[in-house]
Amino acid sequence: MNSSEVFLQKIAGSDATARAGDIDRLHELCICNSCLTYNECMREKGELLFCIRGRSPSCTFEKKGCTCPTCPVTKLAGLSRTYFCIRGSKQEQRSTAQGL
């Protein structure tokens, strides 16, 4: 199991109160809203943490740059991919690559 899987399992395996606290702390570290690709639709819906929660379910946008590699959340989670807002979480990207 790699570091990102361990990180995500820790969050998923905690009780609801601890999980909510973990998510709140990650929200504070998240820099999605400073990315050039982040747009008004995402802002209005309060969408953040695409690397954890997955791609934006309803917003459309164009690639204008990606701050994922410099984000404290992706570093903390041991993630190395980009454009999570478009491509989805690591798990979503893996499923897409496997044709699932």
PDB file of C-alpha atoms in Angstrom:
ATOM      1  CA  MET A   1       0.000   0.000   0.000  1.00  0.00           C
ATOM      2  CA  ASN A   2       1.488   3.368  -0.983  1.00  0.00           C
ATOM      3  CA  SER A   3       1.463   6.559   1.091  1.00  0.00           C
ATOM      4  CA  SER A   4      -1.585   8.070  -0.625  1.00  0.00           C
ATOM      5  CA  GLU A   5      -3.628   4.920  -0.007  1.00  0.00           C
ATOM      6  CA  VAL A   6      -2.581   4.869   3.659  1.00  0.00           C
ATOM      7  CA  PHE A   7      -3.522   8.553   3.992  1.00  0.00           C
ATOM      8  CA  LEU A   8      -6.960   8.060   2.422  1.00  0.00           C
ATOM      9  CA  GLN A   9      -7.649   4.889   4.424  1.00  0.00           C
ATOM     10  CA  LYS A  10      -6.842   6.742   7.640  1.00  0.00           C
ATOM     11  CA  ILE A  11      -9.440   9.394   6.831  1.00  0.00           C
ATOM     12  CA  ALA A  12     -12.035   6.903   5.598  1.00  0.00           C
ATOM     13  CA  GLY A  13     -11.522   4.634   8.602  1.00  0.00           C
ATOM     14  CA  SER A  14     -12.013   7.289  11.251  1.00  0.00           C
ATOM     15  CA  ASP A  15     -15.335   7.983  12.935  1.00  0.00           C
ATOM     16  CA  ALA A  16     -17.584  10.702  11.507  1.00  0.00           C
ATOM     17  CA  THR A  17     -16.458  13.383  13.968  1.00  0.00           C
ATOM     18  CA  ALA A  18     -12.756  12.743  13.381  1.00  0.00           C
ATOM     19  CA  ARG A  19     -13.303  12.523   9.614  1.00  0.00           C
ATOM     20  CA  ALA A  20     -15.110  15.890   9.617  1.00  0.00           C
ATOM     21  CA  GLY A  21     -12.205  17.410  11.545  1.00  0.00           C
ATOM     22  CA  ASP A  22      -9.693  15.921   9.101  1.00  0.00           C
ATOM     23  CA  ILE A  23     -11.655  17.305   6.140  1.00  0.00           C
ATOM     24  CA  ASP A  24     -11.859  20.752   7.793  1.00  0.00           C
ATOM     25  CA  ARG A  25      -8.073  20.776   8.258  1.00  0.00           C
ATOM     26  CA  LEU A  26      -7.555  19.741   4.627  1.00  0.00           C
ATOM     27  CA  HIS A  27      -9.915  22.526   3.487  1.00  0.00           C
ATOM     28  CA  GLU A  28      -7.672  25.021   5.278  1.00  0.00           C
ATOM     29  CA  LEU A  29      -4.619  23.702   3.406  1.00  0.00           C
ATOM     30  CA  CYS A  30      -6.320  23.335   0.016  1.00  0.00           C
ATOM     31  CA  ILE A  31      -5.225  25.796  -2.691  1.00  0.00           C
ATOM     32  CA  CYS A  32      -7.695  24.752  -5.416  1.00  0.00           C
ATOM     33  CA  ASN A  33      -9.402  28.136  -5.284  1.00  0.00           C
ATOM     34  CA  SER A  34      -6.155  29.924  -6.217  1.00  0.00           C
ATOM     35  CA  CYS A  35      -5.654  27.823  -9.362  1.00  0.00           C
ATOM     36  CA  LEU A  36      -6.135  29.442 -12.776  1.00  0.00           C
ATOM     37  CA  THR A  37      -8.424  26.573 -13.827  1.00  0.00           C
ATOM     38  CA  TYR A  38     -10.700  27.074 -10.796  1.00  0.00           C
ATOM     39  CA  ASN A  39     -13.683  29.071 -12.002  1.00  0.00           C
ATOM     40  CA  GLU A  40     -16.817  30.868 -10.844  1.00  0.00           C
ATOM     41  CA  CYS A  41     -18.971  27.725 -11.055  1.00  0.00           C
ATOM     42  CA  MET A  42     -16.686  25.894  -8.609  1.00  0.00           C
ATOM     43  CA  ARG A  43     -16.477  28.967  -6.401  1.00  0.00           C
ATOM     44  CA  GLU A  44     -20.280  29.288  -6.221  1.00  0.00           C
ATOM     45  CA  LYS A  45     -20.599  25.611  -5.274  1.00  0.00           C
ATOM     46  CA  GLY A  46     -17.735  25.784  -2.779  1.00  0.00           C
ATOM     47  CA  GLU A  47     -15.940  22.914  -4.477  1.00  0.00           C
ATOM     48  CA  LEU A  48     -12.483  22.095  -3.100  1.00  0.00           C
ATOM     49  CA  LEU A  49     -10.319  19.047  -2.393  1.00  0.00           C
ATOM     50  CA  PHE A  50     -10.685  17.545  -5.867  1.00  0.00           C
ATOM     51  CA  CYS A  51      -7.669  15.316  -5.146  1.00  0.00           C
ATOM     52  CA  ILE A  52      -9.645  13.692  -2.315  1.00  0.00           C
ATOM     53  CA  ARG A  53     -13.288  14.062  -3.384  1.00  0.00           C
ATOM     54  CA  GLY A  54     -12.872  13.687  -7.135  1.00  0.00           C
ATOM     55  CA  ARG A  55     -13.649  15.745 -10.208  1.00  0.00           C
ATOM     56  CA  SER A  56     -16.165  18.528 -10.297  1.00  0.00           C
ATOM     57  CA  PRO A  57     -19.542  16.842 -10.845  1.00  0.00           C
ATOM     58  CA  SER A  58     -21.252  19.701 -12.639  1.00  0.00           C
ATOM     59  CA  CYS A  59     -18.842  22.498 -13.583  1.00  0.00           C
ATOM     60  CA  THR A  60     -17.265  22.730 -17.013  1.00  0.00           C
ATOM     61  CA  PHE A  61     -14.048  24.587 -17.624  1.00  0.00           C
ATOM     62  CA  GLU A  62     -10.867  24.736 -19.624  1.00  0.00           C
ATOM     63  CA  LYS A  63      -7.337  23.958 -18.505  1.00  0.00           C
ATOM     64  CA  LYS A  64      -5.537  27.186 -17.678  1.00  0.00           C
ATOM     65  CA  GLY A  65      -2.844  25.818 -15.403  1.00  0.00           C
ATOM     66  CA  CYS A  66      -2.626  23.465 -12.442  1.00  0.00           C
ATOM     67  CA  THR A  67      -1.490  24.127  -8.891  1.00  0.00           C
ATOM     68  CA  CYS A  68      -1.980  20.516  -7.730  1.00  0.00           C
ATOM     69  CA  PRO A  69       1.784  19.742  -7.672  1.00  0.00           C
ATOM     70  CA  THR A  70       2.379  22.615  -5.235  1.00  0.00           C
ATOM     71  CA  CYS A  71      -0.641  21.993  -3.005  1.00  0.00           C
ATOM     72  CA  PRO A  72       0.018  21.039   0.627  1.00  0.00           C
ATOM     73  CA  VAL A  73      -2.882  18.548   0.489  1.00  0.00           C
ATOM     74  CA  THR A  74      -1.496  16.590  -2.475  1.00  0.00           C
ATOM     75  CA  LYS A  75       1.936  16.566  -0.838  1.00  0.00           C
ATOM     76  CA  LEU A  76       0.482  15.429   2.492  1.00  0.00           C
ATOM     77  CA  ALA A  77      -1.483  12.700   0.718  1.00  0.00           C
ATOM     78  CA  GLY A  78       1.535  11.594  -1.334  1.00  0.00           C
ATOM     79  CA  LEU A  79      -0.199  12.354  -4.639  1.00  0.00           C
ATOM     80  CA  SER A  80       1.661  13.274  -7.816  1.00  0.00           C
ATOM     81  CA  ARG A  81      -0.978  13.662 -10.510  1.00  0.00           C
ATOM     82  CA  THR A  82      -2.462  16.895 -11.862  1.00  0.00           C
ATOM     83  CA  TYR A  83      -5.821  18.412 -12.793  1.00  0.00           C
ATOM     84  CA  PHE A  84      -7.806  16.480 -10.172  1.00  0.00           C
ATOM     85  CA  CYS A  85     -10.708  18.900 -10.798  1.00  0.00           C
ATOM     86  CA  ILE A  86     -10.969  17.586 -14.366  1.00  0.00           C
ATOM     87  CA  ARG A  87      -9.505  14.076 -14.200  1.00  0.00           C
ATOM     88  CA  GLY A  88     -10.798  13.096 -10.776  1.00  0.00           C
ATOM     89  CA  SER A  89      -9.164  11.617  -7.709  1.00  0.00           C
ATOM     90  CA  LYS A  90      -6.346   9.098  -7.989  1.00  0.00           C
ATOM     91  CA  GLN A  91      -8.917   6.313  -7.675  1.00  0.00           C
ATOM     92  CA  GLU A  92     -11.096   7.808 -10.436  1.00  0.00           C
ATOM     93  CA  GLN A  93      -8.068   8.209 -12.701  1.00  0.00           C
ATOM     94  CA  ARG A  94      -6.987   4.625 -12.040  1.00  0.00           C
ATOM     95  CA  SER A  95     -10.493   3.320 -12.868  1.00  0.00           C
ATOM     96  CA  THR A  96     -10.552   5.338 -16.101  1.00  0.00           C
ATOM     97  CA  ALA A  97      -7.120   4.018 -17.105  1.00  0.00           C
ATOM     98  CA  GLN A  98      -8.292   0.449 -16.461  1.00  0.00           C
ATOM     99  CA  GLY A  99     -11.444   1.005 -18.498  1.00  0.00           C
ATOM    100  CA  LEU A 100     -13.806   0.501 -15.574  1.00  0.00           C
TER     101      LEU A 100
END
